[in-house]
Short mmCIF file of C-alpha atoms in Angstrom, two decimals:
data_model
loop_
_atom_site.label_atom_id
_atom_site.label_comp_id
_atom_site.label_asym_id
_atom_site.label_seq_id
_atom_site.Cartn_x
_atom_site.Cartn_y
_atom_site.Cartn_z
CA MET A 1209 -21.50 6.52 50.77
CA ALA A 1210 -19.05 9.31 51.41
CA ALA A 1211 -15.57 8.13 50.61
CA PRO A 1212 -12.58 9.33 52.64
CA ASP A 1213 -10.44 11.97 51.05
CA ASP A 1214 -7.69 9.50 50.25
CA LEU A 1215 -10.04 7.31 48.21
CA SER A 1216 -11.83 10.24 46.60
CA TYR A 1217 -8.48 11.39 45.32
CA LEU A 1218 -7.82 7.95 43.80
CA VAL A 1219 -11.23 8.02 42.09
CA GLU A 1220 -10.51 11.44 40.66
CA GLU A 1221 -7.13 10.28 39.42
CA GLY A 1222 -8.68 7.20 37.81
CA VAL A 1223 -6.68 4.79 39.96
CA ILE A 1224 -9.92 3.17 41.17
CA ASP A 1225 -13.37 3.42 39.62
CA ALA A 1226 -15.66 3.51 42.66
CA VAL A 1227 -15.94 3.02 46.40
CA HIS A 1228 -18.79 0.66 47.31
CA SER A 1229 -18.81 0.18 51.08
CA ARG A 1230 -16.83 0.16 54.24
CA LEU A 1231 -15.84 -3.42 55.02
CA MET A 1232 -14.18 -3.30 58.44
CA SER A 1233 -12.29 -1.02 60.76
CA GLY A 1234 -9.24 -1.98 62.79
CA LYS A 1235 -6.65 -0.54 65.14
CA GLU A 1236 -4.50 1.00 62.43
CA ALA A 1237 -6.69 1.21 59.32
CA THR A 1238 -10.13 1.04 57.73
CA VAL A 1239 -10.85 -1.28 54.80
CA TYR A 1240 -13.24 -0.40 51.96
CA VAL A 1241 -14.68 -2.42 49.09
CA VAL A 1242 -13.66 -0.67 45.90
CA GLU A 1243 -13.92 -1.35 42.19
CA ARG A 1244 -11.10 -1.20 39.71
CA ALA A 1245 -11.20 -2.21 36.04
CA GLY A 1246 -14.47 -4.09 36.61
CA PHE A 1247 -13.17 -6.12 39.59
CA LEU A 1248 -13.85 -5.70 43.28
CA GLY A 1249 -10.93 -5.24 45.59
CA ALA A 1250 -10.09 -4.11 49.11
CA ALA A 1251 -8.55 -0.71 49.79
CA LYS A 1252 -6.90 -0.40 53.20
CA VAL A 1253 -6.61 3.23 54.29
CA TYR A 1254 -4.05 3.66 57.08
CA ARG A 1255 -4.79 6.08 59.85
CA ALA A 1256 -2.40 8.77 60.99
CA ARG A 1257 -0.24 7.75 63.93
CA ASP A 1258 -2.09 10.01 66.37
CA ASP A 1259 -5.41 8.41 65.37
CA ARG A 1260 -4.23 4.82 65.79
CA THR A 1261 -4.94 2.84 68.93
CA PHE A 1262 -2.01 0.57 68.17
CA LYS A 1263 1.07 2.67 68.92
CA LYS A 1264 3.55 0.43 70.73
CA THR A 1265 5.63 -0.50 67.74
CA ALA A 1266 9.12 -0.81 69.26
CA SER A 1267 8.96 -4.56 69.89
CA TYR A 1268 7.80 -5.18 66.30
CA THR A 1269 10.12 -2.87 64.39
CA GLU A 1270 13.28 -4.19 66.04
CA GLY A 1271 15.57 -5.58 63.36
CA ARG A 1272 13.74 -3.98 60.43
CA ASN A 1273 16.11 -2.55 57.86
CA GLN A 1274 14.07 0.59 57.23
CA THR A 1275 16.84 2.75 55.81
CA ARG A 1276 20.57 2.78 55.23
CA ASN A 1277 20.79 6.56 55.35
CA SER A 1278 22.45 7.62 58.58
CA ARG A 1279 20.60 10.96 58.58
CA ASP A 1280 17.26 9.20 58.28
CA ARG A 1281 18.15 6.74 61.05
CA ARG A 1282 19.05 9.58 63.41
CA ALA A 1283 15.81 11.38 62.57
CA MET A 1284 13.75 8.27 63.33
CA THR A 1285 15.66 7.64 66.55
CA LYS A 1286 15.07 11.21 67.73
CA LYS A 1287 11.46 11.06 66.46
CA THR A 1288 11.62 14.38 64.72
CA SER A 1289 8.74 15.36 62.42
CA TYR A 1290 10.83 14.20 59.47
CA GLY A 1291 11.70 10.96 61.27
CA ARG A 1292 8.08 10.23 62.16
CA GLY A 1293 7.14 10.70 58.54
CA LEU A 1294 9.74 8.13 57.52
CA MET A 1295 8.46 5.72 60.14
CA GLU A 1296 4.93 6.04 58.82
CA GLU A 1297 6.09 5.32 55.29
CA GLY A 1298 8.05 2.31 56.51
CA TRP A 1299 5.10 1.06 58.57
CA GLN A 1300 2.77 1.08 55.57
CA ASP A 1301 5.33 -0.25 53.11
CA MET A 1302 6.15 -3.11 55.48
CA GLU A 1303 2.70 -4.69 55.13
CA PHE A 1304 2.80 -4.49 51.33
CA ARG A 1305 6.22 -6.18 51.19
CA ALA A 1306 5.22 -8.79 53.80
CA LEU A 1307 2.06 -9.68 51.86
CA ARG A 1308 3.96 -9.92 48.60
CA LEU A 1309 6.61 -12.21 50.11
CA ALA A 1310 3.98 -14.41 51.77
CA TRP A 1311 1.75 -14.57 48.66
CA ASP A 1312 4.66 -15.54 46.43
CA ALA A 1313 5.57 -18.32 48.91
CA GLY A 1314 2.04 -19.76 48.81
CA VAL A 1315 0.85 -18.52 52.20
CA ARG A 1316 -2.90 -17.91 52.28
CA VAL A 1317 -3.04 -14.09 52.45
CA PRO A 1318 -4.71 -11.43 50.25
CA GLU A 1319 -2.72 -10.71 47.11
CA PRO A 1320 -1.34 -7.15 47.28
CA PHE A 1321 -1.64 -5.04 44.11
CA PHE A 1322 -0.17 -1.64 44.85
CA LEU A 1323 0.51 0.90 47.58
CA HIS A 1324 -0.37 4.55 46.87
CA GLU A 1325 0.71 6.89 49.66
CA ASN A 1326 -1.32 5.66 52.66
CA VAL A 1327 -3.68 3.33 50.72
CA LEU A 1328 -2.98 -0.37 50.12
CA PHE A 1329 -5.02 -1.90 47.29
CA MET A 1330 -5.30 -5.70 47.52
CA GLU A 1331 -7.44 -8.75 46.83
CA LEU A 1332 -10.90 -8.91 48.37
CA ILE A 1333 -11.33 -12.24 50.21
CA LEU A 1334 -14.71 -13.82 49.39
CA ASN A 1335 -16.58 -16.72 50.97
CA ASP A 1336 -18.21 -19.68 49.23
CA ASP A 1337 -21.21 -17.51 48.31
CA GLY A 1338 -19.08 -14.82 46.65
CA ALA A 1339 -19.65 -12.32 49.47
CA PRO A 1340 -16.89 -10.68 51.51
CA ALA A 1341 -15.60 -13.25 53.99
CA SER A 1342 -16.31 -12.93 57.70
CA ARG A 1343 -13.82 -13.33 60.51
CA LEU A 1344 -12.99 -16.52 62.38
CA ALA A 1345 -14.37 -14.89 65.53
CA ASP A 1346 -17.83 -14.54 63.99
CA PHE A 1347 -18.66 -18.28 63.94
CA ASP A 1348 -19.36 -21.17 66.28
CA TYR A 1349 -17.82 -24.57 65.57
CA THR A 1350 -18.26 -28.20 66.43
CA PRO A 1351 -15.27 -29.77 68.21
CA GLU A 1352 -14.26 -31.53 65.01
CA ARG A 1353 -14.48 -28.34 62.95
CA ALA A 1354 -12.56 -26.39 65.59
CA GLY A 1355 -9.75 -28.94 65.37
CA GLU A 1356 -9.69 -28.64 61.59
CA MET A 1357 -9.53 -24.83 61.77
CA HIS A 1358 -6.72 -24.98 64.30
CA LEU A 1359 -4.66 -27.27 62.10
CA GLU A 1360 -5.18 -25.13 58.99
CA ILE A 1361 -4.25 -21.88 60.73
CA PHE A 1362 -1.24 -23.52 62.36
CA MET A 1363 0.04 -24.67 58.97
CA GLN A 1364 -0.41 -21.17 57.51
CA VAL A 1365 1.55 -19.68 60.41
CA LYS A 1366 4.26 -22.28 59.81
CA ALA A 1367 4.33 -21.41 56.08
CA LEU A 1368 4.70 -17.73 56.97
CA LEU A 1369 7.50 -18.59 59.38
CA GLU A 1370 9.30 -20.39 56.56
CA THR A 1371 9.54 -17.02 54.80
CA GLY A 1372 11.28 -15.65 57.92
CA GLN A 1373 8.21 -13.71 59.09
CA ILE A 1374 5.89 -13.78 62.11
CA HIS A 1375 2.47 -12.10 61.95
CA GLY A 1376 2.92 -10.21 65.22
CA ASP A 1377 -0.76 -9.60 66.07
CA LEU A 1378 -2.57 -12.80 65.12
CA SER A 1379 -5.98 -13.52 66.62
CA ALA A 1380 -9.42 -14.77 65.65
CA TYR A 1381 -10.23 -11.23 64.47
CA ASN A 1382 -7.67 -11.11 61.63
CA VAL A 1383 -8.32 -14.53 60.10
CA LEU A 1384 -10.98 -14.49 57.38
CA MET A 1385 -13.05 -17.59 56.51
CA GLY A 1386 -12.53 -17.42 52.76
CA ALA A 1387 -13.55 -19.87 50.08
CA ARG A 1388 -9.99 -21.21 49.92
CA GLY A 1389 -9.86 -21.67 53.69
CA PRO A 1390 -8.76 -19.57 56.69
CA THR A 1391 -6.88 -16.54 55.33
CA ILE A 1392 -4.51 -14.40 57.38
CA ILE A 1393 -4.85 -10.61 57.07
CA ASP A 1394 -3.39 -7.45 58.68
CA LEU A 1395 0.41 -7.75 58.62
CA PRO A 1396 1.79 -4.23 59.35
CA GLN A 1397 3.21 -5.54 62.63
CA VAL A 1398 5.07 -8.37 60.88
CA VAL A 1399 8.24 -9.42 62.72
CA ASP A 1400 11.57 -10.52 61.28
CA ALA A 1401 12.10 -13.93 62.90
CA SER A 1402 15.90 -13.84 62.59
CA LYS A 1403 16.56 -10.28 63.77
CA ASN A 1404 13.99 -9.58 66.47
CA ASN A 1405 14.86 -10.63 70.02
CA ASN A 1406 11.13 -10.91 70.84
CA ALA A 1407 10.39 -13.23 67.91
CA ARG A 1408 9.86 -16.42 69.94
CA HIS A 1409 7.60 -14.71 72.45
CA ILE A 1410 5.54 -13.04 69.68
CA LEU A 1411 5.10 -16.30 67.74
CA THR A 1412 4.05 -18.14 70.90
CA ARG A 1413 1.50 -15.42 71.70
CA ASP A 1414 0.11 -15.44 68.14
CA LEU A 1415 -0.66 -19.15 68.18
CA ARG A 1416 -1.89 -19.07 71.77
CA ASN A 1417 -4.46 -16.41 70.84
CA VAL A 1418 -5.91 -18.62 68.10
CA THR A 1419 -5.68 -21.81 70.18
CA GLU A 1420 -7.48 -20.36 73.19
CA HIS A 1421 -10.27 -19.01 71.00
CA LEU A 1422 -10.89 -22.37 69.29
CA ALA A 1423 -10.52 -24.22 72.62
CA ARG A 1424 -13.88 -22.69 73.55
CA PHE A 1425 -15.34 -25.28 71.19
CA ASP A 1426 -12.91 -28.10 71.95
CA ALA A 1427 -11.05 -27.88 75.24
CA ARG A 1428 -8.61 -30.56 74.11
CA LEU A 1429 -6.92 -27.92 71.94
CA LEU A 1430 -5.51 -26.30 75.07
CA ARG A 1431 -2.70 -28.85 75.01
CA PHE A 1432 -1.38 -26.88 72.02
CA SER A 1433 -1.40 -23.50 73.74
CA SER A 1434 2.43 -23.33 73.76
CA CYS A 1435 3.04 -24.95 70.39
CA GLY A 1436 4.41 -21.69 68.99
CA ASP A 1437 7.42 -21.88 71.30
CA THR A 1438 8.37 -25.34 70.07
CA LEU A 1439 7.65 -24.33 66.48
CA PHE A 1440 10.25 -21.59 66.88
CA ARG A 1441 12.74 -24.16 68.22
CA HIS A 1442 12.24 -26.14 65.03
CA LEU A 1443 13.10 -22.98 63.10
CA GLU A 1444 16.33 -22.61 65.09
CA ARG A 1445 17.28 -26.26 64.54
CA GLY A 1446 16.47 -26.15 60.84
CA THR A 1447 13.78 -28.86 61.17
CA LEU A 1448 10.75 -26.70 60.37
CA GLY A 1449 9.99 -28.74 57.28
CA MET A 1450 9.47 -31.85 59.42
CA VAL A 1451 6.52 -30.32 61.33
CA GLY A 1452 3.19 -31.51 59.98
CA GLY A 1453 0.83 -30.22 62.65
CA PRO A 1454 0.56 -28.75 66.16
CA GLU A 1455 0.78 -32.21 67.75
CA GLU A 1456 4.38 -32.40 66.50
CA SER A 1457 5.33 -29.11 68.14
CA ALA A 1458 3.36 -29.36 71.37
CA PRO A 1459 5.24 -29.58 74.69
CA GLN A 1460 4.13 -33.20 75.16
CA SER A 1461 6.48 -34.25 72.37
CA ARG A 1462 9.46 -33.17 74.45
CA GLY A 1463 8.72 -35.22 77.50
CA GLY A 1464 5.23 -34.78 78.89
CA GLY A 1465 4.34 -31.10 78.65
CA GLY A 1466 6.41 -29.67 81.48
CA ARG A 1467 6.25 -30.07 85.21
CA ARG A 1468 2.51 -29.68 85.56
CA GLY A 1469 1.88 -32.31 82.92
CA ARG A 1470 4.30 -34.74 84.56
CA ASP A 1471 2.79 -34.12 88.00
CA ALA A 1472 -0.69 -34.74 86.60
CA GLU A 1473 0.47 -37.97 85.01
CA ARG A 1474 2.02 -39.10 88.30
CA GLY A 1475 -1.23 -38.28 90.12
CA ARG A 1476 -3.31 -40.28 87.68
CA ALA A 1477 -0.86 -43.15 87.84
CA GLY A 1478 -1.07 -43.15 91.65
CA ARG A 1479 -4.89 -43.19 91.63
CA ASP A 1480 -5.04 -45.95 89.08
CA LYS A 1481 -2.30 -48.06 90.63
CA GLY A 1482 -3.52 -51.57 91.26
CA GLN A 1483 -6.57 -51.05 89.05
CA ARG A 1484 -4.97 -51.37 85.66
CA PRO A 1485 -3.37 -54.52 84.34
CA PRO A 1486 0.23 -54.23 83.25
CA ILE A 1487 0.53 -52.50 79.90
CA GLN A 1488 1.04 -55.03 77.14
CA THR A 1489 3.17 -53.37 74.54
CA GLY A 1490 2.63 -56.20 72.10
CA ARG A 1491 6.28 -56.66 71.43
CA PRO A 1492 8.34 -59.67 72.50
CA PRO A 1493 10.89 -58.88 75.16
CA ILE A 1494 14.04 -57.55 73.64
CA GLN A 1495 16.82 -60.09 73.85
CA THR A 1496 19.73 -58.02 74.88
CA GLY A 1497 21.93 -61.03 75.71
CA ARG A 1498 24.30 -61.95 72.97
CA PRO A 1499 25.94 -65.37 72.67
CA PRO A 1500 29.18 -65.41 74.64
CA ILE A 1501 32.05 -64.14 72.62
CA GLN A 1502 34.62 -66.82 71.94
CA THR A 1503 37.80 -65.07 72.77
CA GLY A 1504 39.97 -68.18 72.53
CA ARG A 1505 41.54 -68.37 69.13
CA PRO A 1506 43.44 -71.33 67.70
CA PRO A 1507 47.17 -70.76 67.56
CA ILE A 1508 48.05 -68.57 64.65
CA GLN A 1509 49.75 -70.54 61.89
CA THR A 1510 52.30 -68.20 60.50
CA GLY A 1511 53.42 -70.72 57.88
CA ARG A 1512 57.04 -70.64 58.90
CA PRO A 1513 58.90 -73.50 60.51
CA PRO A 1514 59.68 -72.86 64.13
CA ILE A 1515 62.86 -70.91 64.50
CA GLN A 1516 65.67 -73.08 65.82
CA THR A 1517 67.25 -70.81 68.28
CA GLY A 1518 69.34 -73.60 69.77
CA ARG A 1519 72.83 -73.72 68.34
CA PRO A 1520 75.00 -76.85 68.60
CA PRO A 1521 76.74 -76.89 71.93
CA ILE A 1522 79.98 -75.00 71.83
CA GLN A 1523 82.90 -77.32 72.31
CA THR A 1524 84.90 -75.38 74.75
CA GLY A 1525 87.31 -78.19 75.34
CA GLN A 1526 90.23 -77.77 72.95
CA PRO A 1527 93.01 -80.26 72.43
CA ARG A 1528 96.14 -79.37 74.14
CA ILE A 1529 98.32 -77.11 72.20
CA GLN A 1530 101.27 -78.93 70.75
CA THR A 1531 104.03 -76.47 71.15
CA GLY A 1532 106.35 -78.72 69.25
CA ARG A 1533 108.79 -79.07 72.12
CA PRO A 1534 109.29 -82.23 73.99
CA PRO A 1535 108.20 -81.97 77.50
CA ILE A 1536 110.84 -80.46 79.63
CA GLN A 1537 112.52 -83.09 81.64
CA THR A 1538 112.98 -81.36 84.86
CA GLY A 1539 114.10 -84.44 86.52
CA ARG A 1540 117.80 -84.87 86.35
CA PRO A 1541 119.24 -88.33 86.48
CA PRO A 1542 119.77 -89.18 90.00
CA ILE A 1543 123.12 -88.09 91.15
CA GLN A 1544 125.15 -91.00 91.65
CA SER A 1545 126.46 -89.87 94.95
CA GLY A 1546 127.46 -93.21 95.85
CA HIS A 1547 131.19 -93.28 95.39
CA PRO A 1548 133.07 -95.91 96.74
CA PRO A 1549 133.15 -95.04 100.33
CA ILE A 1550 135.85 -92.61 101.08
CA GLN A 1551 138.44 -94.27 103.06
CA THR A 1552 139.01 -91.63 105.66
CA GLY A 1553 140.56 -93.91 108.06
CA ARG A 1554 143.92 -95.20 107.74
CA PRO A 1555 144.36 -98.69 106.78
CA PRO A 1556 144.03 -100.88 109.74
CA ASP A 1557 146.96 -101.27 111.80
CA PRO A 1558 148.43 -104.65 111.05
CA ARG A 1559 149.48 -104.92 114.57
CA GLY A 1560 146.04 -105.20 115.67
CA PRO A 1561 143.34 -103.03 116.90
CA GLY A 1562 143.63 -100.92 119.85
CA ARG A 1563 147.30 -100.73 119.84
CA ARG A 1564 148.86 -97.50 119.81
CA ARG A 1565 152.03 -96.62 118.36
#
């Protein structure tokens, strides 16, 4: 087959040995099966910006630290020819760095090997038969298998989120059914979960895309259509490590799945009222009553004898003060006024009374 100029140049330079076939074509790149040092790999050739159908990058690139050079930042903001060139380099380099970070953290993605100009050379994902793996969208599933696929993809998205990244364009068309399990590919739109204001919305949309596709085979999976929103809340609370599956991050776990879910439950309860026996929880009734608290306490024995506050009665009566003087005798001896009666009269006239001289 005729190889694109970018790959022909790599063959001439001895970077790769041969180009075998075109594997798939996407919105921003075309992937080829190539050989290098006796091993098959995947070479992703990015298209020029004007040839890409995916051009609305503003919501994805928000928060990306593309350059610290103020001149470069101004050029990218003004979208000059120089600035657009820098943006293209950053766009391509972003996927290589995102894959490397995810691979090193154990997320199931292709291992990236190197980036040469606009060509990303990486691991070729194979199926159980050793052939290039097909996409999730290319298969039909039993309800049980659909549930298993949903759980596996959810856990890979959670593992990617633990590295601080969100895929940004996840769907059934960029998950490969590899021998190791569902493998996430195509990460140039990767979003920084801590710096992008659209992160929660993008994560919710990513998981909804996968959920709605697999719900075609098991409609019960639709109850997880908003699990990405709650998964992001776990990231904010620092409890992401406690999530073990979509059932732990579905809206039902926060009180019934929203208003519609509660209204549906009320409707079912109303229709079934009088038809169902009371729910036996199997637990004995909780005894909330405690034995009455004995508030009366015996008198506290302080160990001291009672304080005798009573003093002996004060003897206020004092003996009379002995001044040392005999009592004053105010009484004088009675005046002996009796004198012999004063003889005022003259001695009686010897001539007899009544006789005048």
